[in-house]
């Protein structure tokens, strides 16, 4: 180790003493600054960040609280269910999963918007077969999520799952596995 240490020290001292005379043999590296750097290609391929930026404002956190059971520590109604949803109409209509809101007697539906405001919601419709439900809050001019056409999806396309299960933010990138799924019709 003594020999290695001496060799490293000699190399550093030797370079510093003779760097001016050997610089003519070293290639000059181009000087790069933020002003002269070429733009990153990251923006071209960062479509998931674009999707998140566009739709995140329409995501909501839904919490179902039982009005007859109190939390031992907080004294507030006990949370019996929670999940995510998204605003589909600017007048307060929210789409969520049916399993989040059904079979919860004596309960309050609390909806927290992305800006932190909290509203009491009312369950308007439930379809347990497709596991979808709508909840309405009394608020106007909300950022509604623009829905697409599932019939135009192709297997292999990227999809993004956003939500806030358990009150935590969630983002997942996936691909469409197949596009032809038939659900039974229960309403005529």
CSV table of C-alpha atoms in Angstrom, one decimal:
chain,number,residue,atom,x,y,z
A,1,UNK,CA,0.0,0.0,0.0
A,2,UNK,CA,3.0,2.3,0.6
A,3,UNK,CA,4.1,1.8,-3.0
A,4,UNK,CA,0.7,2.6,-4.3
A,5,UNK,CA,0.3,5.7,-2.2
A,6,UNK,CA,3.7,7.0,-3.3
A,7,UNK,CA,2.9,6.3,-7.0
A,8,UNK,CA,-0.4,8.2,-6.7
A,9,UNK,CA,1.2,11.2,-5.0
A,10,UNK,CA,4.1,11.2,-7.5
A,11,UNK,CA,1.6,11.1,-10.4
A,12,UNK,CA,-0.4,14.1,-9.0
A,13,UNK,CA,2.7,16.1,-8.3
A,14,UNK,CA,4.2,15.3,-11.7
A,15,UNK,CA,1.0,16.3,-13.5
A,16,UNK,CA,0.7,19.6,-11.7
A,17,UNK,CA,4.4,20.4,-12.4
A,18,UNK,CA,4.3,19.6,-16.1
A,19,UNK,CA,0.7,20.2,-17.1
A,20,UNK,CA,1.5,23.3,-19.1
A,21,UNK,CA,4.1,21.4,-21.3
A,22,UNK,CA,1.9,18.3,-21.8
A,23,UNK,CA,-1.3,20.3,-22.5
A,24,UNK,CA,-0.3,20.5,-26.2
A,25,UNK,CA,-0.7,16.7,-26.5
A,26,UNK,CA,-4.1,16.6,-24.8
A,27,UNK,CA,-7.2,17.2,-26.8
A,28,UNK,CA,-9.2,20.2,-25.9
A,29,UNK,CA,-12.7,19.4,-24.5
A,30,UNK,CA,-15.5,21.6,-25.6
A,31,UNK,CA,-16.9,24.1,-23.1
A,32,UNK,CA,-20.6,23.4,-22.4
A,33,UNK,CA,-23.0,25.8,-20.6
A,34,UNK,CA,-26.7,25.8,-20.1
A,35,UNK,CA,-27.1,28.3,-22.9
A,36,UNK,CA,-25.2,26.2,-25.5
A,37,UNK,CA,-26.4,22.7,-24.5
A,38,UNK,CA,-28.8,21.0,-26.8
A,39,UNK,CA,-32.3,20.5,-25.5
A,40,UNK,CA,-33.0,17.2,-23.8
A,41,UNK,CA,-35.1,14.6,-25.6
A,42,UNK,CA,-36.8,13.8,-22.2
A,43,UNK,CA,-39.7,16.1,-23.0
A,44,UNK,CA,-40.3,14.2,-26.2
A,45,UNK,CA,-40.8,10.9,-24.4
A,46,UNK,CA,-42.2,12.0,-21.1
A,47,UNK,CA,-45.8,11.5,-21.9
A,48,UNK,CA,-46.7,10.0,-18.5
A,49,UNK,CA,-45.7,13.2,-16.8
A,50,UNK,CA,-48.0,15.1,-19.3
A,51,UNK,CA,-50.9,12.8,-18.5
A,52,UNK,CA,-50.4,13.3,-14.7
A,53,UNK,CA,-50.2,17.1,-15.1
A,54,UNK,CA,-53.4,17.1,-17.1
A,55,UNK,CA,-55.6,14.8,-15.0
A,56,UNK,CA,-54.2,15.1,-11.4
A,57,UNK,CA,-56.5,18.1,-10.6
A,58,UNK,CA,-59.6,16.0,-11.2
A,59,UNK,CA,-58.6,13.1,-8.9
A,60,UNK,CA,-60.4,12.9,-5.5
A,61,UNK,CA,-60.0,10.9,-2.3
A,62,UNK,CA,-63.2,9.4,-1.0
A,63,UNK,CA,-63.6,8.3,2.7
A,64,UNK,CA,-66.7,6.6,4.1
A,65,UNK,CA,-67.2,7.1,7.8
A,66,UNK,CA,-69.7,5.2,10.0
A,67,UNK,CA,-71.7,7.8,12.1
A,68,UNK,CA,-72.4,5.3,14.9
A,69,UNK,CA,-68.9,4.0,15.5
A,70,UNK,CA,-66.4,6.4,16.9
A,71,UNK,CA,-62.6,6.1,16.5
A,72,UNK,CA,-61.1,5.4,20.0
A,73,UNK,CA,-58.2,7.8,19.5
A,74,UNK,CA,-59.7,10.7,17.7
A,75,UNK,CA,-63.4,10.6,18.8
A,76,UNK,CA,-64.4,11.1,15.2
A,77,UNK,CA,-66.6,8.7,13.2
A,78,UNK,CA,-64.7,5.5,12.2
A,79,UNK,CA,-63.5,5.1,8.7
A,80,UNK,CA,-65.0,2.0,7.2
A,81,UNK,CA,-63.9,2.4,3.6
A,82,UNK,CA,-61.9,4.7,1.3
A,83,UNK,CA,-60.7,4.9,-2.2
A,84,UNK,CA,-60.2,7.1,-5.2
A,85,UNK,CA,-62.4,8.7,-7.8
A,86,UNK,CA,-62.3,11.4,-10.5
A,87,UNK,CA,-64.5,14.3,-11.4
A,88,UNK,CA,-66.4,13.6,-14.7
A,89,UNK,CA,-68.6,16.7,-14.8
A,90,UNK,CA,-67.6,20.2,-13.6
A,91,UNK,CA,-70.9,20.4,-11.6
A,92,UNK,CA,-69.7,17.9,-9.0
A,93,UNK,CA,-70.3,14.4,-10.5
A,94,UNK,CA,-67.6,11.9,-9.5
A,95,UNK,CA,-67.0,8.4,-10.8
A,96,UNK,CA,-65.6,5.8,-8.3
A,97,UNK,CA,-65.6,2.1,-7.6
A,98,UNK,CA,-68.9,0.7,-6.3
A,99,UNK,CA,-67.1,-1.4,-3.6
A,100,UNK,CA,-65.9,1.8,-2.0
A,101,UNK,CA,-69.4,3.2,-1.3
A,102,UNK,CA,-71.9,0.3,-1.2
A,103,UNK,CA,-73.1,-1.7,1.9
A,104,UNK,CA,-72.1,1.1,4.3
A,105,UNK,CA,-75.3,1.9,6.3
A,106,UNK,CA,-75.3,4.9,8.6
A,107,UNK,CA,-72.3,6.4,6.9
A,108,UNK,CA,-71.1,9.8,5.6
A,109,UNK,CA,-69.3,10.1,2.2
A,110,UNK,CA,-66.5,12.6,2.5
A,111,UNK,CA,-64.8,13.7,-0.7
A,112,UNK,CA,-61.4,15.5,-0.6
A,113,UNK,CA,-60.4,17.4,-3.7
A,114,UNK,CA,-56.8,17.8,-5.0
A,115,UNK,CA,-56.7,21.4,-3.7
A,116,UNK,CA,-57.5,20.2,-0.1
A,117,UNK,CA,-61.2,21.2,0.1
A,118,UNK,CA,-63.5,18.6,1.6
A,119,UNK,CA,-67.2,18.1,0.7
A,120,UNK,CA,-70.0,15.7,1.8
A,121,UNK,CA,-71.0,13.5,-1.1
A,122,UNK,CA,-74.2,11.7,-2.0
A,123,UNK,CA,-74.1,8.3,-3.7
A,124,UNK,CA,-76.3,8.7,-6.8
A,125,UNK,CA,-75.9,5.4,-8.7
A,126,UNK,CA,-74.3,2.1,-8.2
A,127,UNK,CA,-73.6,-0.8,-10.6
A,128,UNK,CA,-72.0,-3.7,-8.6
A,129,UNK,CA,-71.5,-5.8,-11.8
A,130,UNK,CA,-69.1,-3.3,-13.4
A,131,UNK,CA,-68.0,-2.1,-9.9
A,132,UNK,CA,-68.8,1.6,-10.7
A,133,UNK,CA,-70.6,4.2,-8.8
A,134,UNK,CA,-71.3,7.9,-9.0
A,135,UNK,CA,-71.1,10.4,-6.1
A,136,UNK,CA,-72.2,14.0,-6.3
A,137,UNK,CA,-70.8,16.9,-4.3
A,138,UNK,CA,-72.2,20.4,-4.1
A,139,UNK,CA,-69.5,22.4,-5.9
A,140,UNK,CA,-69.3,24.0,-9.3
A,141,UNK,CA,-66.5,24.8,-11.8
A,142,UNK,CA,-64.5,21.7,-11.0
A,143,UNK,CA,-61.7,20.4,-13.3
A,144,UNK,CA,-63.4,17.5,-15.0
A,145,UNK,CA,-61.4,14.6,-16.5
A,146,UNK,CA,-61.8,14.2,-20.2
A,147,UNK,CA,-62.8,10.6,-21.0
A,148,UNK,CA,-61.7,8.7,-24.0
A,149,UNK,CA,-63.1,5.9,-26.1
A,150,UNK,CA,-62.2,2.5,-24.9
A,151,UNK,CA,-63.2,1.1,-28.3
A,152,UNK,CA,-60.1,2.8,-29.8
A,153,UNK,CA,-57.6,1.1,-27.5
A,154,UNK,CA,-55.2,-1.4,-28.9
A,155,UNK,CA,-53.4,-4.2,-27.1
A,156,UNK,CA,-49.9,-3.1,-26.1
A,157,UNK,CA,-50.8,0.6,-25.6
A,158,UNK,CA,-49.6,2.4,-22.5
A,159,UNK,CA,-52.2,3.3,-19.8
A,160,UNK,CA,-51.7,5.1,-16.6
A,161,UNK,CA,-53.5,4.4,-13.3
A,162,UNK,CA,-53.8,7.3,-10.9
A,163,UNK,CA,-55.5,7.5,-7.6
A,164,UNK,CA,-55.2,7.9,-3.8
A,165,UNK,CA,-56.0,4.7,-2.1
A,166,UNK,CA,-55.6,5.0,1.7
A,167,UNK,CA,-55.0,8.7,1.2
A,168,UNK,CA,-51.7,8.2,-0.5
A,169,UNK,CA,-50.9,9.3,-4.0
A,170,UNK,CA,-50.6,6.5,-6.5
A,171,UNK,CA,-49.2,6.4,-10.1
A,172,UNK,CA,-48.8,3.2,-12.1
A,173,UNK,CA,-47.8,2.7,-15.7
A,174,UNK,CA,-49.2,-0.4,-17.4
A,175,UNK,CA,-50.0,-1.7,-20.9
A,176,UNK,CA,-53.3,-2.8,-22.3
A,177,UNK,CA,-53.4,-6.5,-22.3
A,178,UNK,CA,-56.5,-7.1,-24.4
A,179,UNK,CA,-59.4,-5.1,-25.6
A,180,UNK,CA,-62.4,-7.4,-26.0
A,181,UNK,CA,-64.1,-8.0,-22.6
A,182,UNK,CA,-67.8,-8.6,-22.5
A,183,UNK,CA,-69.7,-7.8,-19.3
A,184,UNK,CA,-73.2,-9.1,-18.7
A,185,UNK,CA,-75.9,-6.5,-19.2
A,186,UNK,CA,-78.2,-6.1,-16.1
A,187,UNK,CA,-80.1,-3.0,-17.2
A,188,UNK,CA,-82.2,-2.9,-20.3
